[in-house]
């Protein structure tokens, strides 16, 4: 029996393969699925990553683009693959239930049919991904012996696992709207008979409850985390493990990928730190593989049992237990969030920082610069390096993460949290790790508090509006998916326009969710306008005052952000890539999609190069740079500055 067989035997029928971007999740998931099918188990390999790289990873066994419909792989009897398209699942859900949803909203809001149709199309929190997740329940009765899920990188995989609670909140809001209808019918007829809306709500409650049971049942579901022996990866993995624990989702194994032989000192230190992360969970190891051996089957054959403990020091284990990264990421201690004054507003600035910058890459750094790319390509490191080489006391720069799994603190090797802090050793550079979910949650709390105050006053005035209170209080549950990240990015756009910084460099989530973020301003603007129309249509809600003004301010910031993103003199996306087949294909798709959205891409940075890569066809002029691989990876201001100063540049070339 091979080690891969041993791992499979220890896993439940449903396995989610997770981890930081670029660690080898898709390869690991493919290897597990290939081996399971080879043992005669009818296996479904399913990707929920919107980046859509599974077909590239499977290569020759997939003879056509993958879709949400499982298709048997060529020459691999019993192995089926699918790329779940969350939007397709959402559309199918709405095709079945649109009229029911509109009917419920009609009973609970104050909009006409056209407004309600638009609200359904623009809203429903996480509906795309929630419907995709609920669709997984249908797989249980499809005769699969094994289901292997290949997921998006850390932050959004965790959000996927949190979606049952999010959708339950939406169902509760819809039930409140329906309950107002029930109350009115009983008041008029003295009886009530369930209708299609009631049956829909009960079906949704049942499905959410069933999904929660599956995710929490170790006999049916478990997580395999893939990690590389790199400090930043280990620290993010520790946070991933802690999050799984808080969600009561079982972690079944940790696979340590790409172990150097012999291990270099930085890899050895990372392995020591990893020993403090869930030390009782079985480990499996895979060495660095190159050439033809580096495919899913070759990778699976190279798996070996790992050692359970590597002698981690007390410090690493203490850091994990406290939820603090070895790099000093912000913890629960309020003192760690001490604020720092923003730089004073500056005079208007030129379109780029090139005349004052020490490096040619700074030509691409504008007022709002988003550093995008596939997970694991080094986006965070590049974003921090760009900040180091462009910032000065005269031209301050803010580097900020909007990724749900931030690593800016790890890359800078200092404590960074939600408050803006100066970066040690880099005059004029500031850093921040925005918790977008927490920021939007605070907005919701202010809204709910103001609604309660308003309806408390109405009750004192002799009006009992319990149903309207409940509905209005939870209206923000109708926010479109990704609204929290947009809320954070819109705030950054306002900060950029204020003139406090010469540039704001944003480290976002990887490919799929970055694209959703760039698409969102128009959707969110429509949603906020419809929500304001609900308020205007109901006279009592005019008293919401500050909450309404904040919603209006959000709409204004969102419109301004959309305009800024499409101004090539003010905003741009810099793309980071690796010269590897899977990364190259995903990068080509990213470039095309970003530019198709009207957002400028002035530069492409090839990271961790050992030789000059072949430029990608870009359909237009683009400046390309190469950043050499260094061991250990650059960390801290001094190492980032040395690394960035050695970046080489291609000539600006046009590929038609």
XYZ file of C-alpha atoms in Angstrom:
656
model
C 0.000 0.000 0.000
C 1.404 3.382 -1.001
C 1.426 6.419 1.306
C -1.194 8.016 -0.948
C -3.404 4.951 -0.374
C -2.859 5.302 3.357
C -3.950 8.933 3.162
C -7.059 8.060 1.145
C -8.005 5.290 3.569
C -7.862 7.781 6.447
C -10.115 10.309 4.694
C -13.933 10.520 4.665
C -15.884 10.317 1.383
C -15.918 14.106 0.962
C -12.555 15.869 1.069
C -11.852 19.582 0.715
C -8.268 20.356 -0.303
C -7.316 23.825 0.916
C -4.394 26.113 1.571
C -2.693 29.324 0.564
C -2.542 30.085 -3.143
C 0.274 28.406 -5.035
C 0.996 25.618 -2.563
C -0.219 22.844 -4.886
C -3.870 22.406 -3.874
C -5.074 21.545 -7.369
C -2.239 19.066 -7.911
C -2.938 17.394 -4.555
C -6.689 17.222 -5.228
C -6.053 15.762 -8.699
C -3.614 13.167 -7.311
C -6.112 12.041 -4.655
C -8.914 11.771 -7.214
C -6.781 9.925 -9.781
C -5.653 7.385 -7.199
C -9.165 6.888 -5.791
C -10.544 6.231 -9.276
C -7.630 3.904 -9.973
C -8.695 1.830 -6.975
C -12.151 1.403 -8.465
C -13.917 4.163 -6.500
C -16.342 6.229 -8.558
C -14.805 9.652 -7.951
C -15.797 13.228 -8.655
C -13.057 15.870 -8.738
C -14.822 19.205 -8.412
C -13.303 22.689 -8.405
C -15.067 25.583 -6.678
C -12.218 28.011 -7.450
C -13.514 30.780 -9.766
C -10.034 30.979 -11.323
C -10.890 27.734 -13.169
C -7.457 26.075 -13.318
C -8.561 22.450 -12.821
C -8.800 21.699 -16.549
C -5.249 22.980 -17.037
C -3.996 20.801 -14.175
C -5.606 17.619 -15.536
C -4.149 18.297 -18.969
C -4.466 15.460 -21.442
C -7.178 13.548 -19.552
C -9.599 16.432 -20.192
C -10.492 16.720 -23.869
C -12.810 19.774 -23.599
C -13.332 22.747 -21.251
C -14.815 21.680 -17.928
C -18.261 22.814 -16.859
C -20.541 22.235 -13.898
C -21.738 18.940 -15.409
C -19.402 16.093 -14.350
C -17.618 14.485 -17.303
C -15.611 11.261 -17.281
C -11.922 11.827 -17.916
C -10.309 10.287 -20.984
C -8.536 7.024 -20.189
C -9.417 7.230 -16.485
C -12.458 5.025 -15.877
C -14.425 6.113 -12.834
C -12.861 9.603 -12.645
C -15.213 12.482 -13.349
C -14.255 16.160 -13.277
C -16.281 19.361 -13.103
C -15.622 23.077 -12.744
C -18.449 24.520 -10.695
C -19.642 27.834 -12.109
C -21.342 29.615 -9.238
C -23.158 32.014 -11.566
C -24.676 29.166 -13.541
C -25.954 27.637 -10.301
C -27.353 31.017 -9.258
C -29.134 31.462 -12.582
C -30.649 27.986 -12.314
C -31.833 28.760 -8.782
C -33.431 32.038 -9.861
C -35.052 30.404 -12.880
C -36.792 28.037 -10.464
C -37.582 30.431 -7.602
C -37.570 34.008 -8.964
C -41.350 34.465 -8.807
C -41.482 33.142 -5.256
C -38.641 35.428 -4.146
C -40.221 38.453 -5.789
C -43.528 37.553 -4.133
C -41.917 37.446 -0.691
C -40.135 40.761 -1.267
C -43.384 42.279 -2.511
C -45.015 41.351 0.779
C -42.175 42.761 2.873
C -40.957 45.886 1.041
C -42.393 48.918 -0.706
C -41.251 48.498 -4.307
C -43.086 47.798 -7.542
C -42.506 44.658 -9.628
C -39.770 46.189 -11.809
C -37.867 47.351 -8.723
C -38.212 43.940 -7.098
C -36.922 42.124 -10.180
C -33.858 44.371 -10.158
C -33.324 43.857 -6.438
C -33.388 40.079 -6.868
C -30.930 40.276 -9.773
C -28.513 42.607 -7.977
C -28.730 41.219 -4.464
C -28.946 38.129 -2.324
C -25.764 37.759 -0.290
C -23.295 35.199 -1.505
C -26.063 33.680 -3.586
C -23.717 32.648 -6.394
C -21.444 30.662 -4.110
C -24.174 29.596 -1.697
C -26.148 28.003 -4.507
C -22.976 26.264 -5.665
C -22.378 24.954 -2.165
C -25.966 23.821 -1.758
C -25.666 22.066 -5.117
C -23.043 19.836 -3.508
C -25.809 18.263 -1.434
C -27.298 16.899 -4.632
C -24.095 14.922 -5.171
C -24.762 12.727 -2.151
C -27.422 10.789 -3.960
C -25.464 10.538 -7.228
C -23.529 7.388 -6.353
C -20.089 8.952 -5.766
C -17.799 6.902 -3.580
C -15.456 9.882 -3.307
C -15.851 13.648 -3.843
C -12.654 15.727 -3.856
C -13.093 19.505 -3.749
C -10.393 21.797 -5.110
C -10.978 25.234 -3.576
C -9.978 28.870 -3.883
C -7.100 30.084 -1.665
C -7.486 30.489 2.087
C -9.658 33.552 2.601
C -12.380 32.696 0.122
C -12.344 28.975 0.877
C -13.103 29.884 4.492
C -15.856 32.220 3.347
C -17.326 29.358 1.336
C -17.435 27.260 4.496
C -19.111 30.140 6.359
C -21.830 30.583 3.735
C -24.423 28.341 5.431
C -24.637 30.899 8.252
C -24.792 33.775 5.752
C -27.584 32.145 3.785
C -29.435 31.255 6.985
C -29.498 34.996 7.800
C -31.019 35.717 4.390
C -33.665 33.021 4.879
C -34.479 34.590 8.257
C -35.010 37.981 6.575
C -37.255 36.460 3.911
C -39.170 34.635 6.631
C -39.715 37.956 8.424
C -41.187 39.389 5.236
C -43.411 36.347 4.810
C -44.415 36.517 8.476
C -45.803 40.008 7.899
C -48.007 38.478 5.190
C -49.069 35.644 7.519
C -49.999 38.158 10.228
C -52.114 40.229 7.844
C -53.911 37.167 6.434
C -54.709 35.872 9.925
C -55.946 39.338 10.952
C -58.330 39.439 7.998
C -59.448 35.800 7.745
C -58.619 34.415 11.206
C -56.727 31.528 9.642
C -53.704 30.892 7.471
C -52.772 28.129 5.030
C -49.175 27.603 3.917
C -48.428 28.689 0.357
C -45.531 28.205 -2.064
C -43.445 30.854 -0.314
C -43.708 28.994 3.003
C -42.715 25.755 1.315
C -39.737 27.469 -0.338
C -38.515 28.875 2.992
C -38.859 25.515 4.715
C -36.949 23.817 1.878
C -34.135 26.361 2.160
C -33.943 25.980 5.944
C -33.758 22.207 5.550
C -30.997 22.396 2.931
C -28.899 24.795 4.996
C -29.301 22.559 8.056
C -28.335 19.480 6.024
C -25.252 21.214 4.648
C -24.178 22.247 8.131
C -24.509 18.650 9.289
C -22.354 17.399 6.411
C -19.592 19.950 7.024
C -19.437 19.154 10.742
C -19.548 15.346 10.393
C -16.015 13.841 10.441
C -17.356 10.562 9.047
C -18.557 12.347 5.905
C -16.403 15.447 5.449
C -12.845 16.545 6.181
C -10.155 18.995 5.115
C -6.656 18.309 3.816
C -4.399 21.358 3.992
C -1.469 21.715 1.610
C 1.484 23.788 2.779
C 4.956 24.627 1.503
C 7.970 25.003 3.835
C 7.978 28.807 3.626
C 7.466 31.119 6.574
C 4.590 33.120 5.039
C 2.773 29.931 4.011
C 3.158 28.326 7.436
C 1.844 31.420 9.183
C -1.227 31.583 6.941
C -1.766 27.842 7.449
C -1.798 28.365 11.214
C -4.549 30.942 10.780
C -6.441 28.567 8.453
C -6.284 25.803 11.073
C -7.575 28.156 13.763
C -10.467 29.228 11.516
C -11.409 25.607 10.792
C -11.485 24.989 14.527
C -13.807 27.927 15.103
C -16.126 26.536 12.405
C -15.982 23.025 13.943
C -14.813 21.584 10.618
C -12.482 18.571 10.931
C -8.876 18.805 9.698
C -7.751 15.313 8.641
C -4.225 15.743 7.245
C -1.510 18.245 6.358
C 0.502 17.718 3.176
C 3.884 19.477 3.090
C 4.702 20.093 -0.554
C 7.976 20.947 -2.329
C 10.397 20.115 0.497
C 13.949 20.938 -0.655
C 16.527 18.155 -0.564
C 18.618 18.876 1.347
C 16.417 21.356 3.181
C 17.772 24.880 3.227
C 17.870 26.777 6.501
C 14.736 28.826 5.801
C 12.774 25.685 4.878
C 14.019 23.929 8.001
C 12.869 26.861 10.137
C 9.470 26.807 8.445
C 9.163 23.062 9.074
C 10.004 23.602 12.718
C 7.303 26.267 12.970
C 4.841 23.956 11.199
C 5.319 21.348 13.922
C 3.406 23.636 16.272
C 0.379 23.736 13.962
C -2.078 20.984 14.980
C 0.739 18.615 16.026
C -1.637 15.649 16.361
C -2.769 15.768 12.724
C -1.035 13.279 10.360
C 1.596 14.747 8.016
C 2.543 13.708 4.504
C 5.513 15.059 2.573
C 6.398 15.593 -1.082
C 9.871 16.672 -2.245
C 10.546 19.283 -4.896
C 9.627 17.713 -8.252
C 10.760 18.977 -11.631
C 10.314 18.094 -15.272
C 7.907 15.383 -16.378
C 7.530 14.038 -12.839
C 5.711 17.218 -11.911
C 2.158 16.191 -12.733
C -0.633 14.894 -10.540
C 0.258 11.215 -10.886
C 3.982 11.787 -10.473
C 3.258 14.002 -7.491
C 1.034 11.351 -5.910
C 3.717 8.706 -6.333
C 6.173 10.941 -4.469
C 4.041 11.290 -1.322
C 5.684 9.900 1.824
C 4.528 9.774 5.457
C 5.761 12.803 7.379
C 7.067 13.052 10.885
C 4.480 14.115 13.414
C 6.783 16.501 15.321
C 9.929 18.271 14.196
C 10.891 19.822 17.516
C 9.224 23.204 17.211
C 10.211 25.695 19.831
C 7.819 26.896 22.486
C 7.572 30.304 20.794
C 6.140 28.949 17.554
C 3.565 26.887 19.392
C 2.606 29.792 21.670
C 2.193 32.070 18.664
C -0.137 29.573 17.007
C -2.195 29.084 20.139
C -2.664 32.846 20.525
C -3.599 33.311 16.865
C -0.533 35.505 16.263
C 1.785 34.866 13.326
C 5.494 34.496 13.869
C 5.797 37.700 11.836
C 3.851 39.546 14.481
C 0.466 39.975 12.797
C -2.124 41.866 14.784
C -3.751 39.950 17.626
C -6.713 40.500 19.897
C -4.726 42.892 22.115
C -6.241 46.369 21.554
C -2.794 47.899 22.050
C -1.709 46.175 18.847
C -4.168 48.372 16.959
C -2.796 51.735 18.019
C -3.527 54.281 15.343
C -1.173 56.579 13.516
C -2.065 59.904 11.953
C -2.418 59.851 8.173
C -0.053 62.138 6.288
C -1.480 65.602 5.692
C -3.175 66.138 2.307
C -0.674 66.935 -0.417
C -0.714 69.089 -3.498
C -1.943 67.518 -6.784
C 0.510 64.973 -8.149
C 1.552 63.807 -11.615
C 0.061 60.665 -13.118
C 2.898 58.373 -12.054
C 5.782 58.387 -9.630
C 8.470 57.824 -12.239
C 10.318 61.179 -11.919
C 10.896 60.619 -8.204
C 11.218 56.847 -8.104
C 14.430 54.819 -7.876
C 13.220 51.941 -10.002
C 11.562 51.657 -13.456
C 8.746 49.506 -12.023
C 7.531 52.612 -10.187
C 6.324 54.003 -13.506
C 3.351 51.676 -13.182
C 2.451 52.778 -9.635
C -0.482 55.230 -9.729
C -2.885 56.740 -7.198
C -4.642 53.381 -6.817
C -2.541 50.385 -7.819
C -3.932 46.856 -7.425
C -1.399 44.024 -7.504
C -3.224 40.991 -8.907
C -2.490 37.433 -9.937
C -3.008 33.770 -9.236
C -2.686 32.661 -5.633
C 0.881 31.878 -4.614
C 2.661 33.936 -7.278
C 3.973 36.417 -4.706
C 1.449 39.252 -4.975
C 1.879 40.347 -1.372
C 5.676 40.320 -1.573
C 5.625 42.325 -4.812
C 3.102 44.812 -3.384
C 5.253 45.386 -0.315
C 8.428 45.651 -2.418
C 6.776 48.269 -4.647
C 5.882 50.223 -1.538
C 9.439 50.068 -0.256
C 11.000 51.325 -3.515
C 8.469 54.097 -4.194
C 7.797 55.597 -0.757
C 9.584 58.627 0.646
C 8.796 61.206 3.301
C 7.841 63.635 0.514
C 5.757 61.048 -1.343
C 4.073 58.738 1.202
C 2.727 55.376 0.067
C 0.155 53.104 1.733
C 0.290 49.333 1.164
C -2.967 47.718 2.196
C -4.396 44.199 2.028
C -8.078 43.568 1.284
C -7.553 39.790 1.072
C -9.611 37.861 3.664
C -6.349 35.997 4.381
C -3.869 38.905 4.611
C -0.090 38.448 4.632
C 1.244 42.015 4.508
C 2.356 41.765 8.138
C 4.208 38.555 7.346
C 5.968 40.036 4.301
C 7.007 43.199 6.167
C 7.960 41.188 9.252
C 6.187 43.546 11.617
C 2.867 43.917 13.357
C 0.153 45.264 11.038
C -3.584 45.344 11.647
C -6.673 47.342 10.723
C -5.131 50.632 11.822
C -2.631 52.320 9.504
C 0.906 51.960 10.884
C 4.282 53.285 9.677
C 6.583 50.651 8.213
C 9.818 50.260 10.157
C 12.866 51.186 8.109
C 10.901 52.652 5.173
C 10.339 56.418 5.657
C 7.071 57.516 4.110
C 5.675 53.981 3.834
C 2.554 52.945 5.731
C 0.740 49.597 5.916
C -2.692 48.274 6.797
C -4.539 44.938 6.761
C -8.193 45.764 6.251
C -10.698 43.312 7.651
C -13.374 43.977 5.035
C -15.922 41.706 6.700
C -15.476 43.455 10.048
C -15.711 46.912 8.445
C -18.990 46.098 6.715
C -20.250 44.371 9.874
C -19.701 47.625 11.779
C -21.742 49.444 9.129
C -24.520 46.885 9.576
C -24.381 47.299 13.365
C -24.767 51.071 13.035
C -27.696 50.545 10.679
C -29.414 48.080 13.034
C -28.867 50.344 16.054
C -30.384 53.332 14.243
C -33.367 51.226 13.092
C -33.990 50.102 16.680
C -33.838 53.705 17.897
C -36.291 54.786 15.201
C -38.827 52.048 15.912
C -38.485 52.493 19.674
C -39.584 56.095 19.139
C -42.501 54.953 16.952
C -43.671 52.531 19.651
C -43.536 55.296 22.259
C -45.656 57.346 19.893
C -48.340 54.661 19.887
C -47.406 52.799 16.674
C -46.645 49.075 16.855
C -44.558 48.046 13.808
C -42.852 44.849 14.922
C -42.790 43.281 11.475
C -41.484 46.427 9.785
C -38.805 46.756 12.469
C -37.578 43.218 11.897
C -37.550 43.593 8.104
C -35.890 47.006 8.072
C -33.309 45.961 10.646
C -32.177 43.077 8.420
C -32.417 44.802 5.031
C -28.627 44.797 4.609
C -28.808 41.005 4.460
C -29.858 41.634 0.854
C -26.425 43.025 0.005
C -24.807 41.508 -3.116
C -21.934 39.013 -2.682
C -18.531 40.642 -2.179
C -20.057 43.892 -0.886
C -17.742 43.890 2.139
C -14.598 43.918 -0.003
C -16.045 46.630 -2.212
C -16.946 48.655 0.902
C -13.293 48.518 1.936
C -11.963 49.287 -1.558
C -14.363 52.221 -1.996
C -13.041 53.678 1.242
C -9.507 53.339 -0.111
C -10.563 55.102 -3.298
C -11.785 58.026 -1.209
C -8.492 58.016 0.693
C -6.577 58.039 -2.602
C -8.606 61.006 -3.844
C -7.944 62.906 -0.611
C -4.281 63.417 -1.491
C -2.874 61.927 1.726
C -0.734 59.470 -0.222
C 1.134 59.604 -3.500
C -0.117 56.078 -4.080
C -2.157 53.347 -2.454
C -0.969 49.847 -3.354
C -3.645 47.205 -2.797
C -2.932 43.511 -2.215
C -6.301 41.842 -3.019
C -7.568 38.273 -3.097
C -6.365 36.079 -6.008
C -7.669 35.969 -9.577
C -11.310 34.880 -9.393
C -12.315 37.099 -6.519
C -10.295 40.047 -7.794
C -12.319 39.905 -11.008
C -15.558 39.828 -9.041
C -14.372 42.856 -7.076
C -13.634 44.808 -10.268
C -17.078 43.934 -11.644
C -18.918 44.865 -8.454
C -19.124 48.712 -8.413
C -21.958 48.873 -10.948
C -23.908 46.095 -9.188
C -23.413 47.628 -5.732
C -24.408 51.071 -6.966
C -27.676 49.691 -8.332
C -28.289 47.809 -5.065
C -27.709 50.878 -2.888
C -30.028 52.975 -5.050
C -32.801 50.383 -4.770
C -32.331 50.190 -1.009
C -32.627 53.972 -0.766
C -35.826 53.824 -2.824
C -37.281 51.359 -0.295
C -36.525 53.884 2.435
C -38.042 56.799 0.512
C -41.161 54.777 -0.291
C -41.853 54.208 3.399
C -42.320 57.493 5.205
C -41.347 56.147 8.617
C -37.895 55.179 7.358
C -37.036 58.776 6.524
C -36.071 59.085 10.182
C -33.114 56.747 9.720
C -30.989 59.879 9.305
C -27.319 58.982 9.836
C -27.769 55.419 8.566
C -29.365 56.681 5.357
C -26.626 59.264 4.902
C -23.968 56.584 5.324
C -25.658 54.457 2.674
C -25.721 57.474 0.360
C -22.040 58.130 1.073
C -21.259 54.515 0.196
C -23.076 54.925 -3.121
C -21.072 58.062 -3.881
C -17.774 56.385 -2.982
C -18.700 53.388 -5.114
C -19.466 55.567 -8.147
C -16.182 57.455 -7.673
C -14.272 54.179 -7.352
C -15.772 52.845 -10.581
C -14.745 56.028 -12.390
C -11.228 55.889 -10.907
C -10.701 52.234 -11.868
C -11.402 53.062 -15.500
C -9.065 56.076 -15.586
C -5.644 54.807 -16.793
C -3.990 57.919 -15.413
C -5.179 57.236 -11.871
C -5.627 53.478 -11.383
C -4.141 50.266 -12.697
C -3.792 46.558 -12.039
C -0.221 45.232 -11.974
C -0.175 41.499 -12.634
C 2.289 39.092 -11.009
C 2.987 35.713 -12.632
C 5.290 32.703 -12.538
C 6.797 31.123 -15.633
C 4.871 27.877 -15.122
C 2.251 26.427 -17.505
C -0.734 26.600 -15.133
C 0.143 30.101 -13.984
C 0.761 31.351 -17.520
C -2.659 30.181 -18.724
C -4.465 31.694 -15.735
C -2.486 34.925 -16.101
C -3.479 35.212 -19.762
C -7.136 34.857 -18.768
C -6.728 37.439 -16.005
C -5.100 39.975 -18.327
C -7.885 39.593 -20.871
C -10.667 39.893 -18.282
C -9.198 42.909 -16.471
C -8.619 44.808 -19.686
C -12.057 43.757 -20.907
C -13.484 45.517 -17.837
C -11.781 48.722 -18.963
C -9.054 48.657 -16.295
C -5.465 49.433 -17.309
C -2.712 46.805 -16.952
C 0.574 48.690 -17.498
C 2.987 46.060 -16.196
C 3.526 42.337 -15.686
C 6.068 41.118 -13.141
C 7.469 37.617 -13.614
C 8.381 36.424 -10.139
C 10.855 33.795 -8.938
C 12.608 33.522 -12.313
C 15.790 31.548 -12.997
C 15.911 32.602 -16.680
C 14.136 35.234 -18.795
C 10.562 34.010 -19.445
C 8.884 34.192 -22.819
C 6.572 37.249 -22.771
C 2.853 36.610 -22.846
C 0.845 37.815 -25.844
C -1.001 40.775 -24.367
C -2.822 42.337 -27.285
C -1.110 45.658 -26.635
C 1.868 47.436 -25.094
C 2.863 46.289 -21.619
C 6.048 46.607 -19.620
C 7.379 43.339 -18.240
C 9.825 42.788 -15.400
C 11.515 39.723 -13.975
C 12.176 39.231 -10.299
C 14.742 36.546 -9.565
C 14.080 33.745 -7.117
C 15.961 34.244 -3.853
C 16.425 31.900 -0.908
C 15.093 32.531 1.655
C 12.232 34.565 0.172
C 12.570 38.303 0.900
C 11.016 39.349 4.169
C 11.300 42.663 5.927
C 12.140 46.067 4.459
C 15.869 45.531 3.890
C 15.408 42.209 2.102
C 12.531 43.571 0.013
C 14.594 46.595 -1.052
C 17.592 44.435 -2.077
C 15.313 42.079 -4.001
C 13.361 44.781 -5.837
C 16.504 46.716 -6.780
C 17.637 43.675 -8.782
C 14.458 43.362 -10.862
C 15.224 43.353 -14.567
C 12.963 44.878 -17.198
C 12.030 43.720 -20.668
C 11.661 46.381 -23.319
C 8.090 47.587 -23.738
C 6.747 45.322 -26.477
C 3.433 44.911 -28.220
C 2.086 41.444 -28.962
C -0.862 41.491 -31.318
